[in-house]
PDB file of C-alpha atoms in Angstrom:
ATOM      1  CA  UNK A   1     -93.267 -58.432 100.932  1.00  0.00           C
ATOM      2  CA  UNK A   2     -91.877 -59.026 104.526  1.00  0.00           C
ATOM      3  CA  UNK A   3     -90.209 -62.082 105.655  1.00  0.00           C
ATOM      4  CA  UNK A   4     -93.919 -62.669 107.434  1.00  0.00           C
ATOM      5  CA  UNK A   5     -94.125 -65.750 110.015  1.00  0.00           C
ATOM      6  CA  UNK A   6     -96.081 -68.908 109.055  1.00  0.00           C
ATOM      7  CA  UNK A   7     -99.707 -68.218 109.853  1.00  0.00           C
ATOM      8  CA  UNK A   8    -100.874 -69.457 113.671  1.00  0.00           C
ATOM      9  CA  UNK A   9    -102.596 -72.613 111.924  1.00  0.00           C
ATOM     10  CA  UNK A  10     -99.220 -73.847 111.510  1.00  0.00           C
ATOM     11  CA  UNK A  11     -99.058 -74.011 107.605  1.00  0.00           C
ATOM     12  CA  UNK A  12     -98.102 -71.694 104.813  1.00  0.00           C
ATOM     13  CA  UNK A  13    -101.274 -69.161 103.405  1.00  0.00           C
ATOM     14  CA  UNK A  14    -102.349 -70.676 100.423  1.00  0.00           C
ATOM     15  CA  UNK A  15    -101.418 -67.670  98.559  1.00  0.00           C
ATOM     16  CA  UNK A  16     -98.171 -68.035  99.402  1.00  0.00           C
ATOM     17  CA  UNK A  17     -98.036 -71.748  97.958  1.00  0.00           C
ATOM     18  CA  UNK A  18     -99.437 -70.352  94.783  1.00  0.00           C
ATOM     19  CA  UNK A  19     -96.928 -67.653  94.423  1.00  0.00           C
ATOM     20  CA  UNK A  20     -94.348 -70.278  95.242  1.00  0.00           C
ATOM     21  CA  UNK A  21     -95.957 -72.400  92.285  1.00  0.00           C
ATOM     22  CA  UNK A  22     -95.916 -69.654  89.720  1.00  0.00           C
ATOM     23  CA  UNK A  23     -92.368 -68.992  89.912  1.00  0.00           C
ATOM     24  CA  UNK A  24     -92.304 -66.091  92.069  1.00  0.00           C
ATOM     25  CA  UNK A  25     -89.124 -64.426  93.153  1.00  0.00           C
ATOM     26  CA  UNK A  26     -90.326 -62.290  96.151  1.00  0.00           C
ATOM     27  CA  UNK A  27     -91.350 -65.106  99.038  1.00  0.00           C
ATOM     28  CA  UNK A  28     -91.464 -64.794 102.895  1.00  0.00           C
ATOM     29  CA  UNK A  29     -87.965 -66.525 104.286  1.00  0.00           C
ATOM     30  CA  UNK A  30     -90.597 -68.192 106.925  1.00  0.00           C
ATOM     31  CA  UNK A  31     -92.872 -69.948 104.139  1.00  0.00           C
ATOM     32  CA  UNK A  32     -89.671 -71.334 102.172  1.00  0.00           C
ATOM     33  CA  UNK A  33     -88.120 -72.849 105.339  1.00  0.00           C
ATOM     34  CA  UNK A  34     -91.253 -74.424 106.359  1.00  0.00           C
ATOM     35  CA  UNK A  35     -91.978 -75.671 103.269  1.00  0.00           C
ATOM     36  CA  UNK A  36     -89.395 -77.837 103.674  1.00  0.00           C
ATOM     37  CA  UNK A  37     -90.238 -79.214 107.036  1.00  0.00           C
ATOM     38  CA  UNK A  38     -93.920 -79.535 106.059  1.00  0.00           C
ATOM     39  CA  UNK A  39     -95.080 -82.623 104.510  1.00  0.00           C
ATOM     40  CA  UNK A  40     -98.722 -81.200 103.885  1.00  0.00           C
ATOM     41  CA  UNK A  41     -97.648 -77.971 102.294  1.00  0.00           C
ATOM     42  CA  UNK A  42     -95.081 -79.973 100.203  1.00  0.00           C
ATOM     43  CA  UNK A  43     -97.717 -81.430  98.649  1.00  0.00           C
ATOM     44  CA  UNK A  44    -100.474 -78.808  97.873  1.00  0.00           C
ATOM     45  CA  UNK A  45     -97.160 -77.043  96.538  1.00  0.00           C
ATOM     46  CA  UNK A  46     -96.982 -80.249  94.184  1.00  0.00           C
ATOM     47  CA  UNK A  47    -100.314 -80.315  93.353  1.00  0.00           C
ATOM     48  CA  UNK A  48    -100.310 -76.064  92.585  1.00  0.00           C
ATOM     49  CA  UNK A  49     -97.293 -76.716  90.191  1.00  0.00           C
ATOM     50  CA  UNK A  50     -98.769 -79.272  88.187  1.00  0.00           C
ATOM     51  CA  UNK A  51    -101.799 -77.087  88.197  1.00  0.00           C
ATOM     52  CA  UNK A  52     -99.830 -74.531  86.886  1.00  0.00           C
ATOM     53  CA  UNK A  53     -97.884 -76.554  84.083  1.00  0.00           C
ATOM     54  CA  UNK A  54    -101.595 -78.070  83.555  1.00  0.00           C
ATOM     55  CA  UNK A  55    -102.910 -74.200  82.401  1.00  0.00           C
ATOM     56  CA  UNK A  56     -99.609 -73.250  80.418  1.00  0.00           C
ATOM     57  CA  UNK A  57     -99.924 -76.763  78.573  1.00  0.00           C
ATOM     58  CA  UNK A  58    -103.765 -75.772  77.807  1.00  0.00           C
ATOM     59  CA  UNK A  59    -104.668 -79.399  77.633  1.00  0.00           C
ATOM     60  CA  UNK A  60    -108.274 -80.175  78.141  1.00  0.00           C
ATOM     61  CA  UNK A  61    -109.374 -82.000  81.770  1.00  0.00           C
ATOM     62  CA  UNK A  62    -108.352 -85.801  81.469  1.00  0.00           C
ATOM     63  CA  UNK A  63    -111.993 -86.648  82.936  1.00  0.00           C
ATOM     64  CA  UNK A  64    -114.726 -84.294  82.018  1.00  0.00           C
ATOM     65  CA  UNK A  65    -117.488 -83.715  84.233  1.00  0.00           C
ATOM     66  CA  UNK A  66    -120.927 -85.487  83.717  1.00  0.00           C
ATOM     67  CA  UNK A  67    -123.900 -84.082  84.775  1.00  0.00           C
ATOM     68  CA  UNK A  68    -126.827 -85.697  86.232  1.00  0.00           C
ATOM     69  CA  UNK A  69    -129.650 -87.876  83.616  1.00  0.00           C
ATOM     70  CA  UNK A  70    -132.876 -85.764  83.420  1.00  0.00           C
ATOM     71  CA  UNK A  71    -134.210 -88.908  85.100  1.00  0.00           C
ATOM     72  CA  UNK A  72    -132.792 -87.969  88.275  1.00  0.00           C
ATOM     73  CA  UNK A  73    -134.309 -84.468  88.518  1.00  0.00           C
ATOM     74  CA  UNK A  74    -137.544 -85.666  87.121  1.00  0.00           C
ATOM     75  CA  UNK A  75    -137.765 -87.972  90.229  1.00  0.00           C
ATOM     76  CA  UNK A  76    -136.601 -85.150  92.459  1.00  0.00           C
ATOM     77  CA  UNK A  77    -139.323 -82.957  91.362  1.00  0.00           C
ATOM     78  CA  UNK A  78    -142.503 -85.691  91.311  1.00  0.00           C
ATOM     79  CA  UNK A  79    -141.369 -86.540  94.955  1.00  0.00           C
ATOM     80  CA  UNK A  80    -141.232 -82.434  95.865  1.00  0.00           C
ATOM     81  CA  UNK A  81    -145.151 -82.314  94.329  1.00  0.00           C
ATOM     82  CA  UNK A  82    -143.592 -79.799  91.929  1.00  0.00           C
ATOM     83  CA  UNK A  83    -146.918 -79.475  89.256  1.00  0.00           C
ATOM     84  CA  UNK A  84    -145.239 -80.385  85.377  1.00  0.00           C
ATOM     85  CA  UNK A  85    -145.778 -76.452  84.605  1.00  0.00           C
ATOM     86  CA  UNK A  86    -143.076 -74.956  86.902  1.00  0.00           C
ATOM     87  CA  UNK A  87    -140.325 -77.882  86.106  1.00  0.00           C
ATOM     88  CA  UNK A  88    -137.563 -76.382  85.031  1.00  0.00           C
ATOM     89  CA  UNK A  89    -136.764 -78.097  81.262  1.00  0.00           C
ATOM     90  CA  UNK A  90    -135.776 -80.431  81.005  1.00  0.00           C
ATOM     91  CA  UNK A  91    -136.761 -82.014  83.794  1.00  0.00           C
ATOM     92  CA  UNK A  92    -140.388 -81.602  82.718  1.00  0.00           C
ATOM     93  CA  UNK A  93    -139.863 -84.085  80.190  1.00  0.00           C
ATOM     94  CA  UNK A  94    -138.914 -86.415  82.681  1.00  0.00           C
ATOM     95  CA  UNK A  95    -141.451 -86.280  85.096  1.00  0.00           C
ATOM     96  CA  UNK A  96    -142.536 -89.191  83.139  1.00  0.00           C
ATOM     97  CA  UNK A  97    -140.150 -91.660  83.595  1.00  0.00           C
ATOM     98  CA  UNK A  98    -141.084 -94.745  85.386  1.00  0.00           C
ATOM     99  CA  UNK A  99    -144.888 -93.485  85.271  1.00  0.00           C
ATOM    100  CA  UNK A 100    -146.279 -97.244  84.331  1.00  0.00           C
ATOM    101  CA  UNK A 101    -144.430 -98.906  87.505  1.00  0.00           C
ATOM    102  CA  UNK A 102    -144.961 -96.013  89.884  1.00  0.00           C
ATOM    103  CA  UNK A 103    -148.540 -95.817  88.675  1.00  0.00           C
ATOM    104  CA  UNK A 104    -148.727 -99.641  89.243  1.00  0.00           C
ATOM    105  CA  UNK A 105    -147.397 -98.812  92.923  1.00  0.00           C
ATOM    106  CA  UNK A 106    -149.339 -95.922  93.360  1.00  0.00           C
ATOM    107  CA  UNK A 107    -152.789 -97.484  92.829  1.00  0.00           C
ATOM    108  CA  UNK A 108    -152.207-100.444  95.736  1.00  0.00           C
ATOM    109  CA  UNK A 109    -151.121 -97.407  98.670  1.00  0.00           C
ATOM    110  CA  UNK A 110    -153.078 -94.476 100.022  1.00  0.00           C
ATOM    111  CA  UNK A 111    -151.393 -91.249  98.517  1.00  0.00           C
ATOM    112  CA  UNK A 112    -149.555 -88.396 100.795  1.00  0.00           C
ATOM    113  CA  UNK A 113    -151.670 -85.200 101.288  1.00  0.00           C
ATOM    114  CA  UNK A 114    -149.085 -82.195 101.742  1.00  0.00           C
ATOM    115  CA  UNK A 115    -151.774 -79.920 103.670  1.00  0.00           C
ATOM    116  CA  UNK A 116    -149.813 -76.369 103.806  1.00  0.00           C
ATOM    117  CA  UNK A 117    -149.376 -75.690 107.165  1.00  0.00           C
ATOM    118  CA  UNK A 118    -150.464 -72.045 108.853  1.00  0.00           C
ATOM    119  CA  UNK A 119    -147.137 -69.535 109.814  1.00  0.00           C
ATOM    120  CA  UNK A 120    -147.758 -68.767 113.263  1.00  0.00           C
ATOM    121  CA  UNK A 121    -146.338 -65.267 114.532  1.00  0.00           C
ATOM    122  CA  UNK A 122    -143.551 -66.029 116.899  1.00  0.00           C
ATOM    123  CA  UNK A 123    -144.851 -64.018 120.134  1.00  0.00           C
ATOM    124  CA  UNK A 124    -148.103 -66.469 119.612  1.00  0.00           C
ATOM    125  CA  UNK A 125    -145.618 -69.636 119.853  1.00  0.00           C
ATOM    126  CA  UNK A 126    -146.139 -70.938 122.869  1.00  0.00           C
ATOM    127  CA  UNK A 127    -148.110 -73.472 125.262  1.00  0.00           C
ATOM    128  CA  UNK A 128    -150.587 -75.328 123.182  1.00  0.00           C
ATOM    129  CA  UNK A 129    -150.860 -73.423 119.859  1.00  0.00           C
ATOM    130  CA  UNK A 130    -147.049 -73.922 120.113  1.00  0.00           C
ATOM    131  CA  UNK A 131    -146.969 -77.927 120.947  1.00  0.00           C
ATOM    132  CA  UNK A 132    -149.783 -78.126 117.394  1.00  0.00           C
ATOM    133  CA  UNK A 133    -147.721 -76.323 115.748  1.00  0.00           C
ATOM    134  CA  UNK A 134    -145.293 -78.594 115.886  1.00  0.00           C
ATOM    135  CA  UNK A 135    -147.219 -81.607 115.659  1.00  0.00           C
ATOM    136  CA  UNK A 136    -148.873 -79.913 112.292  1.00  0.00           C
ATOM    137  CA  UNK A 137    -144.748 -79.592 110.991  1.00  0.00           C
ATOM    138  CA  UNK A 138    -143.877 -83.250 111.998  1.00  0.00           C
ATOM    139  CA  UNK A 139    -147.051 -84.856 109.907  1.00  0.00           C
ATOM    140  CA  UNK A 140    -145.789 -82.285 107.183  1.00  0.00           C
ATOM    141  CA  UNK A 141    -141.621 -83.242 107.381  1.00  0.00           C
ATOM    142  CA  UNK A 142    -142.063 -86.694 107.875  1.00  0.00           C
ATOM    143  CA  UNK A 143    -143.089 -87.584 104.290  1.00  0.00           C
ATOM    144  CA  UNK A 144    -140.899 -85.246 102.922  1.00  0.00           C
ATOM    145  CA  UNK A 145    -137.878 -86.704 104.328  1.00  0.00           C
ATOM    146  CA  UNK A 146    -139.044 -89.993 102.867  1.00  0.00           C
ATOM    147  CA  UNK A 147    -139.705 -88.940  99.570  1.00  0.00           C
ATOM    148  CA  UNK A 148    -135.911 -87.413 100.161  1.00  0.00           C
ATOM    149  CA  UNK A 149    -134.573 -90.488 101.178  1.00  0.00           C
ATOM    150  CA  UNK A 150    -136.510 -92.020  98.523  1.00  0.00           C
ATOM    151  CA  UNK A 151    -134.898 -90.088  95.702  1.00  0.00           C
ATOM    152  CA  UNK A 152    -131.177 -90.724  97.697  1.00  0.00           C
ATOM    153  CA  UNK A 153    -131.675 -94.314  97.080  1.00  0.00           C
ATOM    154  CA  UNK A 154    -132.934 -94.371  93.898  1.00  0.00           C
ATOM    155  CA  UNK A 155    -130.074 -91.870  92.723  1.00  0.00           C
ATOM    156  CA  UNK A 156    -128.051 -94.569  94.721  1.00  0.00           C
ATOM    157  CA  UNK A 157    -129.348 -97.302  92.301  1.00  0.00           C
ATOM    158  CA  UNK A 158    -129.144 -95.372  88.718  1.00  0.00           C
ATOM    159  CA  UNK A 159    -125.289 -94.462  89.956  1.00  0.00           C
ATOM    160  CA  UNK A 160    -124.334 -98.480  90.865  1.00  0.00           C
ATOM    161  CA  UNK A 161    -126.023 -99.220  87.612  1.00  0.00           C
ATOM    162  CA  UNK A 162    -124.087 -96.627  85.145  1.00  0.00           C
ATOM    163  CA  UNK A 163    -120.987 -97.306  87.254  1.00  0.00           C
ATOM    164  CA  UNK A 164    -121.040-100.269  88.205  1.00  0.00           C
ATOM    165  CA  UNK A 165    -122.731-103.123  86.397  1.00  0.00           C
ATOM    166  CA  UNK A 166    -122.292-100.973  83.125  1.00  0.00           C
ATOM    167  CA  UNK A 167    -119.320-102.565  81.186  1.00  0.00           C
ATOM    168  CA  UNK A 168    -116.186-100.970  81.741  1.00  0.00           C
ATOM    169  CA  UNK A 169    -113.747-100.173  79.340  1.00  0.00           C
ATOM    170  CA  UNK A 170    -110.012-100.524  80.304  1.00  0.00           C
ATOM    171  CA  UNK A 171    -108.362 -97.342  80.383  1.00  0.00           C
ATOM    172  CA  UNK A 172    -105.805 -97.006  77.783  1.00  0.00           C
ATOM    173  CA  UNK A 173    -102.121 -97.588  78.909  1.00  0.00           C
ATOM    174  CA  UNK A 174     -99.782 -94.890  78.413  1.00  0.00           C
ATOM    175  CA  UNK A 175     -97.212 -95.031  75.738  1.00  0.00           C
ATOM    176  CA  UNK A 176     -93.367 -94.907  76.411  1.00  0.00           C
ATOM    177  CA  UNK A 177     -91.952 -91.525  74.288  1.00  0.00           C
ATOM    178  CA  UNK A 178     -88.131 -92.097  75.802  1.00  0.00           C
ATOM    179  CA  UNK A 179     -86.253 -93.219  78.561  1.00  0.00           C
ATOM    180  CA  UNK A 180     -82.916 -91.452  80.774  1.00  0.00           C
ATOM    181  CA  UNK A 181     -80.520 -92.822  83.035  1.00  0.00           C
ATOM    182  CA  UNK A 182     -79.745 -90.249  85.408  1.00  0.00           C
ATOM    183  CA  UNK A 183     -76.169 -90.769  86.496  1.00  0.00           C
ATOM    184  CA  UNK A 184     -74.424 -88.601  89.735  1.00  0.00           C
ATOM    185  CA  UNK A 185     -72.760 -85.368  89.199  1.00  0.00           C
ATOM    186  CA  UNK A 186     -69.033 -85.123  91.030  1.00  0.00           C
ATOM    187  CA  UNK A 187     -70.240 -83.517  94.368  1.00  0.00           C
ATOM    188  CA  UNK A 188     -73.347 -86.319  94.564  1.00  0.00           C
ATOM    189  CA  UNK A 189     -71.544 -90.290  94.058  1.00  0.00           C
ATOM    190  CA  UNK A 190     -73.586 -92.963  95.108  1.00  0.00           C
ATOM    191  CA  UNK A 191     -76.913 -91.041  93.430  1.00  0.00           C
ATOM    192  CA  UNK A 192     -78.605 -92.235  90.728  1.00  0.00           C
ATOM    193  CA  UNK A 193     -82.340 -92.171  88.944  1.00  0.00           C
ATOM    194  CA  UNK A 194     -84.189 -92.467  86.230  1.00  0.00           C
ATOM    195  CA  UNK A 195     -86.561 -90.420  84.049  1.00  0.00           C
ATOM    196  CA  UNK A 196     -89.403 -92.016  81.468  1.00  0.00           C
ATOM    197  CA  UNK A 197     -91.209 -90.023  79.179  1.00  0.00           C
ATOM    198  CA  UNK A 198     -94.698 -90.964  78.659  1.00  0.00           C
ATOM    199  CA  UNK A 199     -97.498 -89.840  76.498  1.00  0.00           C
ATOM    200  CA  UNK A 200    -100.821 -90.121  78.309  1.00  0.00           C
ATOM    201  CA  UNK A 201    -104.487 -89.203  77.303  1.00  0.00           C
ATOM    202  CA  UNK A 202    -103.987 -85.616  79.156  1.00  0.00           C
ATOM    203  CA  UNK A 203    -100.558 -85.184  77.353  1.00  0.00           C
ATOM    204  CA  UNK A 204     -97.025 -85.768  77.905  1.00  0.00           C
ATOM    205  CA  UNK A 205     -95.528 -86.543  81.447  1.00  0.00           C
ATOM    206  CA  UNK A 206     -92.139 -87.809  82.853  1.00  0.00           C
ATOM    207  CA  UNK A 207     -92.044 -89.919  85.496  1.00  0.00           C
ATOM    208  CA  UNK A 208     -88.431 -89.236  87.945  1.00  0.00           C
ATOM    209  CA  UNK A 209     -86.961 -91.422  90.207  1.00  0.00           C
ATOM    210  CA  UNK A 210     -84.031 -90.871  92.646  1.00  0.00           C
ATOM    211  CA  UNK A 211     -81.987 -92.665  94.934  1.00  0.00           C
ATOM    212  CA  UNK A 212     -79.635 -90.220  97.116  1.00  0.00           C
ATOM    213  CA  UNK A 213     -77.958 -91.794  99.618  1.00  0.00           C
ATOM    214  CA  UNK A 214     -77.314 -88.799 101.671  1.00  0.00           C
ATOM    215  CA  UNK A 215     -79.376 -86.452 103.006  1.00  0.00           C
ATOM    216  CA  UNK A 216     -78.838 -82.884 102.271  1.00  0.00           C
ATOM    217  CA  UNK A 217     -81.194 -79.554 103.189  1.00  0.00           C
ATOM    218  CA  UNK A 218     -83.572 -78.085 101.096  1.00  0.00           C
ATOM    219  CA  UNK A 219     -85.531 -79.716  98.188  1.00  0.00           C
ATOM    220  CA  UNK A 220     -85.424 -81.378  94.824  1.00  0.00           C
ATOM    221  CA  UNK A 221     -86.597 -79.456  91.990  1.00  0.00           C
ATOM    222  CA  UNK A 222     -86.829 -81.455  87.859  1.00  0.00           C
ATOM    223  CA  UNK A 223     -85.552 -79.850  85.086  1.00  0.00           C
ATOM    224  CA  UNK A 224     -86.179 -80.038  81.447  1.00  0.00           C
ATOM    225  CA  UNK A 225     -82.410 -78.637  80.005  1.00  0.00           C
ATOM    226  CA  UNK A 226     -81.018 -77.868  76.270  1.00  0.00           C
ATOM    227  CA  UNK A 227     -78.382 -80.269  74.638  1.00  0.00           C
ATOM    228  CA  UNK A 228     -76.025 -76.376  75.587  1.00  0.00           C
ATOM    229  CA  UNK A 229     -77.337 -76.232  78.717  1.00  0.00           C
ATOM    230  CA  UNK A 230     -78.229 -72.931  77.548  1.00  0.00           C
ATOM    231  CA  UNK A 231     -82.033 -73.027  78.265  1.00  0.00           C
ATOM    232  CA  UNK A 232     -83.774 -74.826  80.544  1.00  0.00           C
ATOM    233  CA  UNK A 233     -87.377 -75.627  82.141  1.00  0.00           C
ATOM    234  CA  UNK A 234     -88.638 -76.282  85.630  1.00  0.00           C
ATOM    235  CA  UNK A 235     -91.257 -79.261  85.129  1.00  0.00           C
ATOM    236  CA  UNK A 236     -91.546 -79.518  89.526  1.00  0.00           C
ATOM    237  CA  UNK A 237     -90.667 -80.306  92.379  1.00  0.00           C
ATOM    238  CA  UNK A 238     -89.548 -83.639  93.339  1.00  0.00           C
ATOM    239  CA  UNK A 239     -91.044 -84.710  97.209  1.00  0.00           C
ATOM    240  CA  UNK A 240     -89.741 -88.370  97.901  1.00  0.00           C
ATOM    241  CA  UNK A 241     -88.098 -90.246  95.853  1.00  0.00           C
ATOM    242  CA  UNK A 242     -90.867 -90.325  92.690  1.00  0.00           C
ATOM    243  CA  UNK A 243     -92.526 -87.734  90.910  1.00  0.00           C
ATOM    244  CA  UNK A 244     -94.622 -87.693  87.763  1.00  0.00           C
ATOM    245  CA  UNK A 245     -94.239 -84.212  86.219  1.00  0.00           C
ATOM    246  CA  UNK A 246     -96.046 -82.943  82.991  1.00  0.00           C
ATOM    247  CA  UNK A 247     -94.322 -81.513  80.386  1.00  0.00           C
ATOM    248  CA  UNK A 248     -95.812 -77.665  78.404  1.00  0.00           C
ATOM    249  CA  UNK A 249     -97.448 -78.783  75.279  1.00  0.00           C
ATOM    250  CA  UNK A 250     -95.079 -76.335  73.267  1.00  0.00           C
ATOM    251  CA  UNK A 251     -92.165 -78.193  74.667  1.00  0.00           C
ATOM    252  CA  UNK A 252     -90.357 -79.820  72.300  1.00  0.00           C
ATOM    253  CA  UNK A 253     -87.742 -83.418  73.821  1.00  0.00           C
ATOM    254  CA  UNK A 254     -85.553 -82.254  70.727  1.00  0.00           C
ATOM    255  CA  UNK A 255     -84.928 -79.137  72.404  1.00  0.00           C
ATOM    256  CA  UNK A 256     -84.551 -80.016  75.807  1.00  0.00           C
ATOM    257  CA  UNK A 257     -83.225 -83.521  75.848  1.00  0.00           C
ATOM    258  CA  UNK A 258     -81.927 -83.687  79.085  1.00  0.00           C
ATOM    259  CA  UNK A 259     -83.777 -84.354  82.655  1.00  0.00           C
ATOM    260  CA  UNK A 260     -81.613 -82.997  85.462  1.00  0.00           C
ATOM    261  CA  UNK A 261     -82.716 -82.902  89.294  1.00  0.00           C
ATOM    262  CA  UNK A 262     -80.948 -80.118  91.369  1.00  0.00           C
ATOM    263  CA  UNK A 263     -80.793 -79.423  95.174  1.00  0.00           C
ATOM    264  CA  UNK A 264     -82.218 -75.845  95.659  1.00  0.00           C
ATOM    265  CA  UNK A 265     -82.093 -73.659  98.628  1.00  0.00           C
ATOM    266  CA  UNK A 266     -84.944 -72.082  99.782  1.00  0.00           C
ATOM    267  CA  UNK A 267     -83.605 -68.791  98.927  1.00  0.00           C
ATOM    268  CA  UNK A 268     -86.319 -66.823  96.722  1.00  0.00           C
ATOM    269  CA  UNK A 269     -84.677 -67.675  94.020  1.00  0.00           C
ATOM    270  CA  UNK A 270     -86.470 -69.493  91.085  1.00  0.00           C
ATOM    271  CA  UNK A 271     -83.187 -70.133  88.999  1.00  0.00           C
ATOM    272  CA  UNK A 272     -81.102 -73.389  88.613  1.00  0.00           C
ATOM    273  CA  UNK A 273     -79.111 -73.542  91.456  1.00  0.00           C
ATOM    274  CA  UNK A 274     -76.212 -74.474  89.921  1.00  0.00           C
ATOM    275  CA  UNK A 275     -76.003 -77.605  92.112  1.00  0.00           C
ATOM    276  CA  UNK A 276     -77.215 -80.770  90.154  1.00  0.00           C
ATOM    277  CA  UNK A 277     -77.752 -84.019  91.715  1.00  0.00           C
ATOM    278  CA  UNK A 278     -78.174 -86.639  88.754  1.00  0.00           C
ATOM    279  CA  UNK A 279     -78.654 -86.129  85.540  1.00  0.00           C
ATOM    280  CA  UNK A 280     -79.434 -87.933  82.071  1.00  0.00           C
ATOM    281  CA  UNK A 281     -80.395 -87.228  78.272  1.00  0.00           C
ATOM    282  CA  UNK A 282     -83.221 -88.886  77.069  1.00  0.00           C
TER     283      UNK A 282
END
């Protein structure tokens, strides 16, 4: 790969960020230095590495996805004229709901005819047949777009009710695993931090902080290190002076006791630097 400018938009190509994520040796000189300048790309680097730890880890999504009540479609299709034999299930068996009150409703108000509308051939759209043409589409869009706006609102009131006058249950607080001091190495006095462990419903994560009272080039990546220093794990990098990292499911905090934050170079080069900032065992 060539040492390839920054793209014209004046941020890194996504690709680029994801490579940078995934540990990956071979990255434009151009992309690395702007990283660094680059608040935005910063972060969606961030974001890609925890997305990255998040697929190693295989934990499951911390908020699953719900999908809309058949309720909601039921409405959708009674205000669309959709006849009960073309609903898709199971929004046939909805088609129902509400049927006493809306029949109730119904009786007291003169009901919408949907007259299909002829297609007119577009050399003969013009002059007259052209101005009742469009007449013929308003009388036909107008109650369409209020049934629409109909369903909107009444989606609208189902959400504020599950949501929001539903009882809500307090989301479990996270549970403290262990705690660092991170003390400054030789080359770094006057720096210090400190790392928590915590065990959340998604998994394990440490939380980093660090106070450096100079300013140095570059950026701030957390380690995960053995009690030998012999092995070690890159949990992400640090932008600011907080960061909440999470931690592989397979790793074991016997085996890699120690939370160390480097100063890195934006070099290519994926390995420990060799230059440590602060550092602690848990």
């Amino acid at each position: 790969m060539n040492d390839s400018a920054v793209p014209d938009a004046g941020h890194s190509d996504p690709d680029i960020l994801a490579m940078m994520a995934m540990g990956e040796p071979d990255i434009p000189l151009a992309d690395e230095l702007h990283v660094q300048e680059c608040p935005e790309c910063l972060d969606e680097l961030n974001s890609l590495v925890r997305v990255a730890n998040l697929a190693r880890s295989g934990s499951p999504l911390e908020h699953p996805l719900d999908a809309p009540g058949p309720a909601v479609w039921g409405s959708i299709s009674r205000t669309l004229g959709l006849a009960t034999e073309v609903m898709p299930a199971p929004f046939a068996s909805a088609a129902a709901f509400g049927s006493a009150e809306e029949s109730e409703a119904e009786s007291s108000e003169t009901p919408v005819s949907f007259e299909p509308q002829p297609v007119l051939p577009i050399a003969s759209r013009s002059s007259g047949r052209a101005r009742r043409s469009h007449r013929g589409r308003n009388r036909l869009v107008v109650p369409v777009l209020a049934g629409a706006l109909a369903v909107v609102v009444s989606a609208g009131a189902i959400l504020v009710a599950t949501t929001v006058l539903a009882p809500k249950s307090e989301a479990p607080q996270p549970t403290v695993l262990a705690e660092a001091r991170l003390e400054a190495l030789p080359d770094w006095t006057g720096a210090s931090g400190e790392a928590v462990v915590e065990q959340t419903g998604s998994g394990r994560q440490v939380v980093v902080t660090l106070s450096e009272p100079r300013t140095a080039p570059g950026y701030r990546e957390v380690w995960l290190i053995s009690s030998d220093l012999s092995k070690l794990i890159s949990v992400g990098v640090l932008a600011g002076t907080e960061g909440r990292f999470t931690i592989p499911a397979d790793v074991k905090l016997a085996d890699y006791p120690i939370v160390d934050v480097s100063s890195e170079k934006p070099d290519g080069n994926p390995a420990h630097s060799g230059d440590s900032i602060v550092r602690g065992t848990l």
